[in-house]
Amino acid sequence: MLSIGDFARLGGLSVRMLRHYDAVGLLVPAAVDPYTGYRWYDAGQLARLNRVLALKDLGFTLDQVRSIVDDEVSAEELRGMLRLRRAELVSRMAEDADRLARVERRLRTIESEGTMSEHEYQTKSLDAVRVAEVSETVGSVDEIGQVMGPMFGRLETALSAAGVAPTGPGIAYYDVRDDGPLTTHAAFPVDAAKVPGLDVVELPGAERSVNVVHYGSMATIGDTWQALARHVEESGLRPGGACREIYLQTPADQTDWVTELQQPVVPADLPVQA
Amino acid sequence: MLSIGDFARLGGLSVRMLRHYDAVGLLVPAAVDPYTGYRWYDAGQLARLNRVLALKDLGFTLDQVRSIVDDEVSAEELRGMLRLRRAELVSRMAEDADRLARVERRLRTIESEGTMSEHEYQTKSLDAVRVAEVSETVGSVDEIGQVMGPMFGRLETALSAAGVAPTGPGIAYYDVRDDGPLTTHAAFPVDAAKVPGLDVVELPGAERSVNVVHYGSMATIGDTWQALARHVEESGLRPGGACREIYLQTPADQTDWVTELQQPVVPADLPVQA
DNA sequence: TTGCTCCTCACGTCACGTGAGGTGGC
DNA sequence: TTGCTCCTCACGTCACGTGAGGTGGC
C-alpha cells in the first residue's frame, strides 16, 4: 500500500490532483482509513492512473476520461470521440495560426510606426435590411461627396411627408467593383412596404464583412476607405458586394460624426461571380 | 445615445459582455440613468470597443487589454507583450501538434486492433538516487533473468546484516545500448553513505524518461521491454542512459508483481555522446 | 519539541452564459 | 394587456492551486 504522497510521486502528478480524482470518482483509493481519513493506494492502480493521464493528455475532459476508463463507451464511440478531438485540435491550430499572423502584423506595424494604428478593423456578418432610398448615377467615386448631402435632404423630406419614421441610422451604399460610372444610394431602414416618391428595396446581408469606424467629417472618409481597402487586400480577401456607410452619429458639427464603413468580402482566391 | 442592446448589435458582441466590461471597468457607459440603472452608450465609444475586441482577439486577457487601452503600457512594453504572446502561441501550437499526433496514433491502433492497447506509456523526469548495490557481468540480456534473483538475495542479506533499511523499492538497472557483455546491477535506495560488502553509488537522474508499468511475473517482462523500445523509436527518441526496473509491489505470488520500466531518452537526432 | 505528511473545508481562477425575479415604456 | 428591453443578483463552468486550521506518528 502506498500513501497518497508516494503514489503521487510514482505517477508524476500532484497530491491535490489525486484528491480531486477521488472526489469526482475518477480514481478512488484502494482503501481509506476510517479514523484518520488517510488514503491508501495499491501499486496496481497505476494501470488506471496511467490510462487516465494518457487520455487527459489527449485533451479529453475528466468526465470523458471517466467514461472511457470505466468502459462506458464502445470502441466505435471511442473512435468517434477521437475523431472529434482531432477535428477540434485541427481547428484550434488553424485559429492559433490566424491569431499568430495578427500578432505578427501588430508587431510589424508597431516597429515601423512606433505605435498601434488608429484604425481597428473588425469582421462580422451583416443582416439584410429593408430600406427606402433615392439613387443617382455619378461619373466616379470623387463625385459622391457632392451628391450625397442633397440626396439625404430629398430622402428625409419624402419620408417626413409620408409620415414614415426610419428604424435606424442613415445608410449610403454603392458598388465600386467596376470602373466607370456608378450608382450611389442614400437610404434609411424602414418598416413600411412602400413610401410615395421613394424606392423601397431589400439591402442584402453578407456572410462576412470587414468594417471600420470613421470619426469626424466626411472630408477625410476617402482616406479611411482606402485604408480599409488595403487591409482587405492584405488579409487575402476582396470586395464581395456594395460597400456601405452607416451614419451612426450625426450631430450638427460634422467633426463629431461617427460613421461605420462596411465592406462585404469573399476570399481573394474565390472566382468572380458573373 | 445608444441603448445597451443597440450598442451590442453594433459592436457584434453580447449584452452580457458589455455588462461585464462595465463591471470590470474596461468599458463603462457614457451615461447611466440614476433611477432605472439603464446604460447608455455613445457611438464614439465604438473606438474603444473595437480596440478592446481587437486586442482580445489576439488572445490577451481582459486585464491586459485594459492596461493597453488605458495607455498604461509604453510602446516598448507593448512590443514585449506581443512577443510573449507570439511565443505562447507558437508553443501552444507545437503542443497541439504533438497532441494531434498522439490522437492520430490512437486512431490508427484502435482501427487496426479494435481496442486501445494495454500499455500506457508516460514521460517524466527521474530524480537522482543513492543506492547500495551488487553487480555482475553477463553475456547478453537473455541471461539477466537467471542472475537477478540471487543478486537481490545477496543484496538483502548484506543490508540486513549491516542494519540498513532501504528507503524505497528495489531497482535493477543495466545499459543495453552497446552490444556484447553487459553489467547488471541489483540495488536498493539507501540513506547510508557506505554499507559493508556493498557498493554505494549515485544513480544519476534523467531529464526525460519514457516509462511503462508491467503487471505480473518476470517471465514476460522481455515483451514489455520490447514494446517500450518500439514506442521510444516511434516517438523519435532513443535510449539516453541505463534502463531500470523498479519493483513497486513484490508479494509472494509473482503474478501480482507490479514493476515500472524506465528508459531515459534523448531525441533520436541528437548525436551520441562519447 | 520540531518536521513531515496527512486531513477537510473553502476561496480563487477567467470570461462570461444562463436563469430567476422584477421593472418601465410603447 | 402582451411583448420587448432593461435591470440586479447569483450560480455554474473546468481542473485544480493555494492557503487556513488542525491532526498523527517518528
Coordinates of C-alpha atoms (C1' of nucleotides) in Angstrom, one line a residue:
Chain A
M1 CA 0.0 0.0 0.0
L2 CA 1.2 3.4 -0.9
S3 CA 0.4 6.7 0.8
I4 CA -1.0 9.5 -1.3
G5 CA 2.3 11.2 -1.4
D6 CA 4.2 8.2 -2.6
F7 CA 1.5 7.4 -5.2
A8 CA 1.6 10.9 -6.5
R9 CA 5.4 10.8 -6.8
L10 CA 5.2 7.5 -8.6
G11 CA 2.5 8.8 -11.0
G12 CA 4.1 12.1 -11.6
L13 CA 1.1 14.2 -10.5
S14 CA 0.2 16.3 -7.5
V15 CA -1.4 15.1 -4.3
R16 CA -4.2 17.7 -4.9
M17 CA -5.0 16.1 -8.3
L18 CA -5.3 12.6 -6.7
R19 CA -7.7 14.1 -4.1
H20 CA -9.6 15.7 -6.9
Y21 CA -9.8 12.4 -8.9
D22 CA -11.1 10.8 -5.7
A23 CA -13.7 13.4 -5.2
V24 CA -15.0 13.1 -8.8
G25 CA -14.9 9.3 -8.6
L26 CA -12.2 9.0 -11.4
L27 CA -9.7 7.2 -9.2
V28 CA -10.6 6.2 -5.7
P29 CA -8.0 4.9 -3.2
A30 CA -7.8 1.1 -2.7
A31 CA -8.5 1.8 1.0
V32 CA -9.3 4.7 3.2
D33 CA -8.6 4.7 7.0
P34 CA -12.0 5.2 8.6
Y35 CA -10.5 7.1 11.6
T36 CA -7.8 9.4 10.0
G37 CA -9.2 9.6 6.5
Y38 CA -5.8 8.7 5.1
R39 CA -6.0 7.4 1.5
W40 CA -4.0 4.3 0.6
Y41 CA -3.3 3.3 -2.9
D42 CA -2.2 0.0 -4.5
A43 CA 0.6 -0.1 -7.0
G44 CA -1.7 -2.0 -9.3
Q45 CA -3.8 1.2 -9.5
L46 CA -1.0 2.6 -11.6
A47 CA -2.7 0.9 -14.6
R48 CA -5.8 3.0 -14.2
L49 CA -3.9 6.1 -13.3
N50 CA -1.7 5.9 -16.4
R51 CA -4.7 5.4 -18.6
V52 CA -6.3 8.5 -17.0
L53 CA -3.2 10.6 -17.5
A54 CA -2.8 9.4 -21.1
L55 CA -6.4 10.3 -22.1
K56 CA -6.2 13.6 -20.3
D57 CA -3.1 14.3 -22.3
L58 CA -5.0 13.9 -25.5
G59 CA -7.2 16.8 -24.3
F60 CA -10.3 14.9 -23.1
T61 CA -12.2 16.3 -20.1
L62 CA -12.1 14.4 -16.8
D63 CA -15.7 13.4 -17.4
Q64 CA -14.9 12.0 -20.9
V65 CA -11.8 10.2 -19.4
R66 CA -14.0 8.7 -16.7
S67 CA -16.5 7.2 -19.2
I68 CA -13.7 5.8 -21.3
V69 CA -11.7 4.2 -18.5
D70 CA -15.0 2.9 -17.0
D71 CA -15.7 1.3 -20.3
E72 CA -18.9 3.2 -20.8
V73 CA -18.1 3.8 -24.4
S74 CA -17.8 1.2 -27.2
A75 CA -14.8 1.1 -29.5
E76 CA -16.9 2.7 -32.1
E77 CA -17.9 5.6 -29.8
L78 CA -14.3 6.0 -28.8
R79 CA -13.3 6.3 -32.4
G80 CA -15.9 9.0 -32.8
M81 CA -14.6 10.8 -29.8
L82 CA -11.0 10.6 -31.1
R83 CA -12.1 11.9 -34.5
L84 CA -14.0 14.8 -32.9
R85 CA -10.9 15.6 -30.8
R86 CA -8.8 15.6 -33.9
A87 CA -11.2 18.0 -35.6
E88 CA -11.1 20.3 -32.6
L89 CA -7.4 20.3 -32.5
V90 CA -7.1 21.0 -36.2
S91 CA -9.4 23.9 -36.0
R92 CA -7.8 25.3 -32.8
M93 CA -4.4 25.1 -34.5
A94 CA -5.9 27.0 -37.5
E95 CA -7.3 29.7 -35.2
D96 CA -4.0 30.0 -33.4
A97 CA -2.2 30.3 -36.8
D98 CA -4.5 33.2 -37.6
R99 CA -4.0 34.7 -34.2
L100 CA -0.3 34.4 -34.6
A101 CA -0.4 36.2 -38.0
R102 CA -2.4 39.0 -36.4
V103 CA 0.1 39.3 -33.6
E104 CA 2.9 39.4 -36.0
R105 CA 1.2 42.1 -38.1
R106 CA 0.8 44.2 -35.0
L107 CA 4.5 43.7 -34.2
R108 CA 5.5 44.9 -37.6
T109 CA 3.3 48.0 -37.5
I110 CA 4.4 48.9 -34.0
E111 CA 8.0 48.5 -35.1
S112 CA 7.6 50.6 -38.2
E113 CA 5.2 53.2 -36.7
G114 CA 6.2 53.1 -33.0
T115 CA 2.6 52.8 -32.0
M116 CA -0.6 50.9 -32.9
S117 CA -2.5 52.2 -35.9
E118 CA -5.7 54.2 -35.1
H119 CA -7.9 52.0 -37.2
E120 CA -9.4 48.9 -35.7
Y121 CA -10.9 46.6 -38.2
Q122 CA -13.5 44.1 -37.3
T123 CA -15.1 41.3 -39.1
K124 CA -18.8 40.5 -38.7
S125 CA -21.8 39.4 -40.7
L126 CA -24.4 41.8 -42.0
D127 CA -28.1 41.3 -41.7
A128 CA -30.4 42.1 -44.7
V129 CA -32.4 45.2 -44.1
R130 CA -35.3 46.9 -45.9
V131 CA -34.7 50.5 -46.8
A132 CA -36.4 53.4 -48.5
E133 CA -33.9 55.2 -50.8
V134 CA -33.1 57.6 -53.6
S135 CA -30.4 56.9 -56.2
E136 CA -28.2 58.8 -58.5
T137 CA -25.5 57.9 -61.0
V138 CA -22.2 59.7 -61.0
G139 CA -19.1 59.5 -63.1
S140 CA -16.6 58.4 -60.4
V141 CA -16.2 58.0 -56.7
D142 CA -14.8 61.5 -56.4
E143 CA -18.2 62.9 -57.2
I144 CA -20.0 61.1 -54.4
G145 CA -19.3 63.7 -51.8
Q146 CA -21.1 66.4 -53.8
V147 CA -24.4 64.5 -54.4
M148 CA -24.8 62.6 -51.1
G149 CA -25.8 65.6 -49.0
P150 CA -28.7 66.7 -51.3
M151 CA -29.8 63.1 -51.7
F152 CA -30.3 62.7 -48.0
G153 CA -32.1 66.0 -48.0
R154 CA -34.6 64.8 -50.6
L155 CA -34.9 61.4 -48.8
E156 CA -35.7 63.0 -45.4
T157 CA -38.2 65.3 -47.0
A158 CA -40.0 62.5 -48.7
L159 CA -40.0 60.3 -45.5
S160 CA -41.5 63.0 -43.3
A161 CA -44.1 64.0 -46.0
A162 CA -45.2 60.3 -46.0
G163 CA -45.1 60.1 -42.1
V164 CA -42.7 57.2 -42.1
A165 CA -40.1 57.1 -39.3
P166 CA -36.7 55.5 -40.1
T167 CA -36.0 52.5 -37.8
G168 CA -32.2 53.1 -37.8
P169 CA -29.4 55.4 -38.9
G170 CA -28.9 56.5 -42.5
I171 CA -27.0 54.3 -44.9
A172 CA -25.2 55.2 -48.1
Y173 CA -24.1 52.5 -50.4
Y174 CA -22.6 51.9 -53.8
D175 CA -20.7 49.2 -55.7
V176 CA -17.2 50.3 -56.8
R177 CA -16.0 46.9 -58.0
D178 CA -16.4 48.0 -61.6
D179 CA -14.6 51.1 -63.1
G180 CA -16.5 53.9 -64.7
P181 CA -19.9 55.5 -63.8
L182 CA -21.5 54.1 -60.6
T183 CA -24.9 54.4 -58.9
T184 CA -25.0 55.7 -55.4
H185 CA -27.8 55.3 -53.0
A186 CA -28.9 57.3 -49.9
A187 CA -31.2 55.1 -47.7
F188 CA -32.9 54.8 -44.3
P189 CA -34.2 51.5 -42.9
V190 CA -38.0 51.4 -42.7
D191 CA -40.7 49.0 -41.8
A192 CA -43.2 50.3 -44.5
A193 CA -43.5 48.2 -47.7
K194 CA -43.8 51.3 -49.8
V195 CA -43.2 55.0 -49.5
P196 CA -44.5 57.6 -52.1
G197 CA -41.7 59.1 -54.1
L198 CA -39.1 56.6 -52.9
D199 CA -37.8 53.2 -53.8
V200 CA -38.2 50.6 -51.1
V201 CA -35.7 47.8 -51.6
E202 CA -34.1 44.9 -49.6
L203 CA -30.5 45.6 -48.9
P204 CA -28.9 42.1 -49.0
G205 CA -27.0 40.8 -46.0
A206 CA -23.4 39.5 -46.1
E207 CA -21.8 36.5 -44.5
R208 CA -18.7 38.3 -43.9
S209 CA -17.9 42.0 -43.9
V210 CA -14.8 43.9 -42.8
N211 CA -15.7 47.1 -41.1
V212 CA -14.0 50.1 -39.6
V213 CA -15.3 53.2 -37.8
H214 CA -14.5 56.6 -39.1
Y215 CA -14.6 59.5 -36.7
G216 CA -15.1 63.1 -37.9
S217 CA -16.1 64.9 -41.1
M218 CA -16.8 63.3 -44.4
A219 CA -13.9 65.3 -45.9
T220 CA -11.4 62.6 -44.9
I221 CA -13.6 59.5 -45.3
G222 CA -11.8 58.7 -48.6
D223 CA -8.6 58.0 -46.7
T224 CA -10.4 55.7 -44.3
W225 CA -11.9 53.8 -47.3
Q226 CA -8.5 53.5 -48.9
A227 CA -7.0 52.1 -45.6
L228 CA -9.9 49.7 -45.4
A229 CA -9.3 48.5 -49.0
R230 CA -5.6 48.0 -48.3
H231 CA -6.5 46.0 -45.1
V232 CA -8.9 43.8 -47.1
E233 CA -6.3 43.1 -49.7
E234 CA -3.6 42.3 -47.1
S235 CA -6.0 39.9 -45.4
G236 CA -6.3 37.8 -48.6
L237 CA -9.8 39.0 -49.3
R238 CA -11.6 41.0 -51.9
P239 CA -14.8 43.0 -52.1
G240 CA -17.9 40.8 -52.4
G241 CA -20.7 43.3 -52.6
A242 CA -21.6 47.0 -52.4
C243 CA -19.8 48.9 -49.7
R244 CA -21.8 50.9 -47.1
E245 CA -21.5 53.9 -44.9
I246 CA -23.7 53.8 -41.7
Y247 CA -24.1 57.3 -40.2
L248 CA -24.2 56.3 -36.6
Q249 CA -24.0 59.7 -35.1
T250 CA -24.7 62.9 -37.0
P251 CA -24.8 66.0 -34.7
A252 CA -24.8 69.5 -36.2
D253 CA -21.0 69.7 -36.1
Q254 CA -19.6 67.2 -38.6
T255 CA -16.4 66.9 -36.6
D256 CA -18.3 64.8 -34.2
W257 CA -19.9 62.4 -36.8
V258 CA -19.3 58.7 -36.3
T259 CA -19.6 56.6 -39.5
E260 CA -19.2 52.9 -39.8
L261 CA -17.7 51.7 -43.1
Q262 CA -18.8 48.2 -44.2
Q263 CA -17.2 46.2 -46.9
P264 CA -18.7 42.8 -47.6
V265 CA -15.8 40.4 -48.6
V266 CA -15.1 37.0 -50.0
P267 CA -11.7 35.1 -50.1
A268 CA -9.5 36.6 -52.8
D269 CA -9.0 33.2 -54.4
L270 CA -12.7 32.8 -55.0
P271 CA -13.6 33.2 -58.7
V272 CA -15.6 36.3 -59.5
Q273 CA -19.3 35.6 -59.9
A274 CA -20.9 36.6 -63.2
Chain B
M1 CA -27.1 57.8 -27.3
L2 CA -27.5 54.0 -27.8
S3 CA -29.1 51.5 -25.6
I4 CA -27.0 48.6 -24.5
G5 CA -28.9 46.3 -26.9
D6 CA -28.2 48.6 -29.9
F7 CA -24.6 49.1 -28.9
A8 CA -24.2 45.4 -28.6
R9 CA -25.6 44.8 -32.1
L10 CA -23.4 47.5 -33.5
G11 CA -20.3 46.0 -31.9
G12 CA -21.2 42.4 -32.6
L13 CA -20.9 41.2 -29.0
S14 CA -23.4 40.2 -26.3
V15 CA -25.3 42.4 -23.9
R16 CA -23.9 40.3 -21.1
M17 CA -20.3 41.0 -22.3
L18 CA -21.0 44.8 -22.2
R19 CA -22.3 44.5 -18.7
H20 CA -19.2 42.5 -17.8
Y21 CA -16.9 45.1 -19.3
D22 CA -18.7 47.7 -17.3
A23 CA -18.3 45.7 -14.1
V24 CA -14.6 45.3 -14.6
G25 CA -14.1 48.9 -15.7
L26 CA -13.0 48.0 -19.2
L27 CA -15.7 50.0 -21.0
V28 CA -18.2 52.0 -18.9
P29 CA -21.3 53.5 -20.5
A30 CA -21.3 57.2 -21.4
A31 CA -24.2 57.6 -19.0
V32 CA -26.2 55.6 -16.6
D33 CA -29.8 56.5 -15.6
P34 CA -29.7 57.1 -11.9
Y35 CA -33.3 55.8 -11.4
T36 CA -33.6 52.8 -13.8
G37 CA -29.9 51.9 -14.0
Y38 CA -30.2 51.8 -17.8
R39 CA -26.8 52.1 -19.5
W40 CA -26.5 54.5 -22.4
Y41 CA -23.6 54.4 -24.8
D42 CA -22.2 56.9 -27.3
A43 CA -21.4 55.8 -30.9
G44 CA -18.0 57.4 -30.3
Q45 CA -17.3 54.6 -27.8
L46 CA -17.0 52.2 -30.7
A47 CA -13.4 53.3 -31.0
R48 CA -12.6 51.9 -27.6
L49 CA -14.8 48.9 -28.0
N50 CA -13.2 48.0 -31.3
R51 CA -9.7 48.3 -29.7
V52 CA -10.9 46.1 -26.9
L53 CA -12.2 43.4 -29.2
A54 CA -9.2 43.5 -31.5
L55 CA -6.8 43.0 -28.5
K56 CA -9.0 40.3 -27.0
D57 CA -8.8 38.6 -30.4
L58 CA -5.1 38.4 -30.2
G59 CA -5.6 36.3 -27.0
F60 CA -4.8 38.9 -24.3
T61 CA -6.7 38.7 -21.0
L62 CA -9.2 41.4 -20.2
D63 CA -6.8 42.8 -17.6
Q64 CA -4.0 43.1 -20.2
V65 CA -6.5 44.6 -22.7
R66 CA -7.5 47.2 -20.0
S67 CA -3.9 48.3 -19.3
I68 CA -3.2 48.6 -23.1
V69 CA -6.3 50.6 -24.0
D70 CA -5.8 52.7 -20.9
D71 CA -2.3 53.5 -22.1
E72 CA -0.7 52.1 -19.0
V73 CA 1.9 50.3 -21.1
S74 CA 4.6 52.0 -23.2
A75 CA 5.1 51.1 -26.8
E76 CA 8.2 49.1 -25.7
E77 CA 6.2 47.2 -23.1
L78 CA 3.5 46.5 -25.7
R79 CA 6.1 45.1 -28.0
G80 CA 7.3 42.8 -25.2
M81 CA 3.7 41.7 -24.6
L82 CA 3.2 41.0 -28.2
R83 CA 6.4 39.0 -28.4
L84 CA 5.4 37.0 -25.3
R85 CA 2.0 36.3 -26.8
R86 CA 3.7 35.2 -30.0
A87 CA 5.9 32.8 -28.1
E88 CA 2.9 31.4 -26.2
L89 CA 1.0 30.8 -29.4
V90 CA 4.0 29.1 -31.0
S91 CA 4.4 26.8 -28.1
R92 CA 0.7 26.0 -27.8
M93 CA 0.6 25.2 -31.5
A94 CA 3.6 22.9 -31.0
E95 CA 1.8 21.2 -28.1
D96 CA -1.4 20.8 -30.1
A97 CA 0.6 19.3 -33.0
D98 CA 2.0 16.7 -30.6
R99 CA -1.4 16.1 -29.1
L100 CA -2.8 15.7 -32.6
A101 CA -0.1 13.1 -33.5
R102 CA -1.0 11.2 -30.3
V103 CA -4.7 11.3 -31.2
E104 CA -4.0 10.0 -34.7
R105 CA -1.8 7.3 -33.3
R106 CA -4.6 6.2 -31.1
L107 CA -7.0 6.2 -34.0
R108 CA -4.6 4.0 -36.0
T109 CA -4.2 1.5 -33.2
I110 CA -7.9 1.4 -32.5
E111 CA -8.7 0.8 -36.1
S112 CA -6.1 -1.9 -36.5
E113 CA -6.7 -3.6 -33.2
G114 CA -10.3 -2.7 -32.5
T115 CA -9.4 -1.5 -29.0
M116 CA -6.8 0.5 -27.2
S117 CA -3.5 -1.2 -26.4
E118 CA -3.0 -2.3 -22.8
H119 CA 0.3 -0.4 -22.3
E120 CA 0.1 3.2 -21.3
Y121 CA 3.4 5.0 -21.7
Q122 CA 4.2 8.1 -19.8
T123 CA 7.0 10.6 -19.9
K124 CA 8.5 12.0 -16.8
S125 CA 11.9 13.1 -15.3
L126 CA 13.9 10.9 -13.0
D127 CA 15.5 12.1 -9.8
A128 CA 19.0 11.0 -8.9
V129 CA 19.0 8.5 -6.1
R130 CA 21.7 7.0 -3.9
V131 CA 21.7 3.2 -3.9
A132 CA 23.5 0.3 -2.3
E133 CA 24.1 -2.4 -4.9
V134 CA 25.7 -5.6 -6.1
S135 CA 26.8 -6.0 -9.8
E136 CA 27.5 -8.8 -12.1
T137 CA 28.5 -9.1 -15.8
V138 CA 26.6 -11.4 -18.2
G139 CA 27.0 -12.3 -21.8
S140 CA 23.7 -10.9 -23.1
V141 CA 20.3 -9.6 -21.9
D142 CA 18.8 -13.2 -22.1
E143 CA 20.9 -14.2 -19.1
I144 CA 19.7 -11.4 -16.8
G145 CA 16.7 -13.3 -15.6
Q146 CA 18.9 -16.1 -14.2
V147 CA 21.2 -13.8 -12.2
M148 CA 18.9 -11.2 -10.9
G149 CA 17.1 -13.3 -8.2
P150 CA 20.3 -14.4 -6.5
M151 CA 21.7 -10.9 -6.7
F152 CA 18.8 -9.5 -4.8
G153 CA 19.2 -12.3 -2.3
R154 CA 22.8 -11.3 -1.6
L155 CA 21.9 -7.7 -1.5
E156 CA 19.1 -8.1 1.1
T157 CA 21.3 -10.3 3.2
A158 CA 24.1 -7.7 3.3
L159 CA 21.7 -4.9 4.0
S160 CA 20.0 -6.6 7.0
A161 CA 23.4 -7.7 8.3
A162 CA 24.5 -4.1 8.2
G163 CA 21.2 -3.0 9.8
V164 CA 20.5 -0.6 6.9
A165 CA 16.8 -0.2 5.8
P166 CA 16.1 0.6 2.2
T167 CA 14.2 3.8 1.7
G168 CA 12.3 2.6 -1.3
P169 CA 11.6 -0.3 -3.7
G170 CA 14.3 -2.4 -5.3
I171 CA 15.8 -1.3 -8.5
A172 CA 17.5 -3.3 -11.3
Y173 CA 19.4 -1.4 -14.0
Y174 CA 21.7 -2.1 -16.9
D175 CA 22.9 -0.3 -20.0
V176 CA 22.0 -2.2 -23.2
R177 CA 23.0 0.5 -25.6
D178 CA 26.2 -1.4 -26.6
D179 CA 26.1 -5.0 -27.9
G180 CA 28.0 -7.8 -26.2
P181 CA 28.6 -8.4 -22.5
L182 CA 26.8 -6.1 -20.1
T183 CA 26.9 -5.3 -16.4
T184 CA 23.7 -5.7 -14.4
H185 CA 23.0 -4.1 -11.0
A186 CA 20.6 -5.0 -8.2
A187 CA 20.1 -2.1 -5.9
F188 CA 18.1 -0.6 -3.1
P189 CA 17.9 3.2 -2.3
V190 CA 19.6 3.9 1.0
D191 CA 20.4 7.0 3.1
A192 CA 23.7 5.5 4.4
A193 CA 26.9 6.7 2.8
K194 CA 28.5 3.2 3.0
V195 CA 27.4 -0.3 3.6
P196 CA 29.9 -3.1 4.3
G197 CA 30.1 -5.6 1.4
L198 CA 28.1 -3.4 -1.0
D199 CA 28.8 -0.6 -3.4
V200 CA 27.1 2.7 -2.6
V201 CA 26.7 4.8 -5.7
E202 CA 24.7 7.7 -7.0
L203 CA 22.2 6.6 -9.7
P204 CA 22.0 9.7 -12.0
G205 CA 18.7 11.3 -12.7
A206 CA 17.3 11.9 -16.2
E207 CA 15.6 14.9 -17.7
R208 CA 13.3 12.7 -19.7
S209 CA 12.4 9.1 -19.3
V210 CA 9.7 7.0 -21.0
N211 CA 8.1 4.6 -18.6
V212 CA 5.6 1.8 -18.6
V213 CA 4.2 -0.4 -15.9
H214 CA 4.5 -4.1 -16.2
Y215 CA 1.9 -6.3 -14.3
G216 CA 2.7 -9.9 -13.5
S217 CA 5.6 -12.2 -13.5
M218 CA 9.1 -11.5 -14.7
A219 CA 8.7 -14.3 -17.3
T220 CA 7.1 -11.8 -19.7
I221 CA 8.9 -8.6 -18.8
G222 CA 11.0 -9.0 -22.0
D223 CA 7.9 -8.5 -24.1
T224 CA 7.1 -5.3 -22.2
W225 CA 10.7 -4.0 -22.7
Q226 CA 10.5 -4.7 -26.4
A227 CA 7.2 -2.9 -26.7
L228 CA 8.7 0.0 -24.8
A229 CA 11.7 0.1 -27.1
R230 CA 9.4 0.2 -30.1
H231 CA 7.4 3.0 -28.6
V232 CA 10.6 5.0 -27.9
E233 CA 11.7 4.6 -31.5
E234 CA 8.3 5.5 -33.0
S235 CA 8.3 8.7 -30.8
G236 CA 11.5 9.9 -32.5
L237 CA 13.6 9.2 -29.4
R238 CA 16.5 6.9 -28.5
P239 CA 17.8 5.5 -25.2
G240 CA 19.9 8.1 -23.3
G241 CA 21.0 6.0 -20.3
A242 CA 20.8 2.8 -18.4
C243 CA 17.3 1.4 -18.3
R244 CA 15.8 0.5 -14.9
E245 CA 13.2 -1.8 -13.4
I246 CA 11.5 -0.6 -10.2
Y247 CA 9.9 -3.4 -8.2
L248 CA 6.9 -1.5 -6.9
Q249 CA 5.0 -4.4 -5.5
T250 CA 6.5 -7.8 -4.8
P251 CA 4.1 -10.1 -2.9
A252 CA 4.8 -13.8 -2.6
D253 CA 2.9 -14.7 -5.8
Q254 CA 4.9 -13.2 -8.7
T255 CA 1.6 -13.0 -10.7
D256 CA 0.7 -9.9 -8.6
W257 CA 4.0 -8.1 -9.0
V258 CA 4.0 -4.6 -10.3
T259 CA 7.1 -3.3 -12.0
E260 CA 7.8 0.0 -13.5
L261 CA 10.2 0.0 -16.5
Q262 CA 12.1 3.3 -17.0
Q263 CA 14.0 4.2 -20.1
P264 CA 15.9 7.5 -20.1
V265 CA 15.7 9.0 -23.6
V266 CA 17.1 11.8 -25.8
P267 CA 15.9 13.0 -29.2
A268 CA 16.9 10.5 -31.9
D269 CA 18.6 13.2 -33.9
L270 CA 20.9 14.1 -31.0
P271 CA 24.4 12.9 -31.7
V272 CA 25.6 10.1 -29.5
Q273 CA 27.8 11.3 -26.6
A274 CA 31.3 9.8 -26.3
Chain C
dT1 C1' 9.6 19.6 20.6
dT2 C1' 10.3 20.1 15.6
dG3 C1' 9.4 18.3 10.8
dC4 C1' 6.9 15.9 7.8
dT5 C1' 2.7 14.1 6.0
dC6 C1' -1.9 13.8 6.0
dC7 C1' -6.8 15.6 6.5
dT8 C1' -11.1 18.8 5.4
dC9 C1' -13.1 22.9 4.1
dA10 C1' -13.4 26.8 1.1
dC11 C1' -12.0 30.6 -1.8
dG12 C1' -9.9 31.9 -6.3
dT13 C1' -9.1 31.3 -11.3
dC14 C1' -11.4 33.5 -16.3
dA15 C1' -14.9 35.5 -19.0
dC16 C1' -18.7 35.3 -19.3
dG17 C1' -23.7 32.1 -20.1
dT18 C1' -27.9 31.3 -18.1
dG19 C1' -31.7 31.5 -15.4
dA20 C1' -34.6 33.8 -11.6
dG21 C1' -37.3 37.5 -10.4
dG22 C1' -38.7 42.1 -11.3
dT23 C1' -39.3 46.9 -13.7
dG24 C1' -40.5 50.5 -17.3
dG25 C1' -42.3 52.4 -21.6
dC26 C1' -44.8 51.5 -26.1
Chain D
dT1 C1' -52.7 43.6 -21.6
dT2 C1' -48.9 41.5 -24.1
dG3 C1' -44.0 41.9 -25.9
dC4 C1' -39.8 43.7 -25.6
dT5 C1' -35.9 45.6 -23.3
dC6 C1' -33.7 46.6 -19.5
dC7 C1' -32.1 45.8 -14.5
dT8 C1' -29.6 43.1 -10.4
dC9 C1' -28.2 39.1 -8.1
dA10 C1' -26.1 34.7 -8.1
dC11 C1' -25.0 30.1 -9.6
dG12 C1' -22.3 27.3 -12.9
dT13 C1' -18.3 26.4 -15.9
dC14 C1' -13.2 23.3 -15.5
dA15 C1' -9.5 21.3 -13.1
dC16 C1' -7.3 22.0 -9.9
dG17 C1' -3.7 25.7 -6.8
dT18 C1' -3.4 27.7 -2.6
dG19 C1' -4.0 28.8 1.9
dA20 C1' -6.2 28.1 6.7
dG21 C1' -6.5 25.4 10.6
dG22 C1' -5.8 21.1 12.6
dT23 C1' -4.1 16.0 13.4
dG24 C1' -1.0 11.8 13.9
dG25 C1' 3.4 9.3 14.1
dC26 C1' 8.6 9.4 14.1

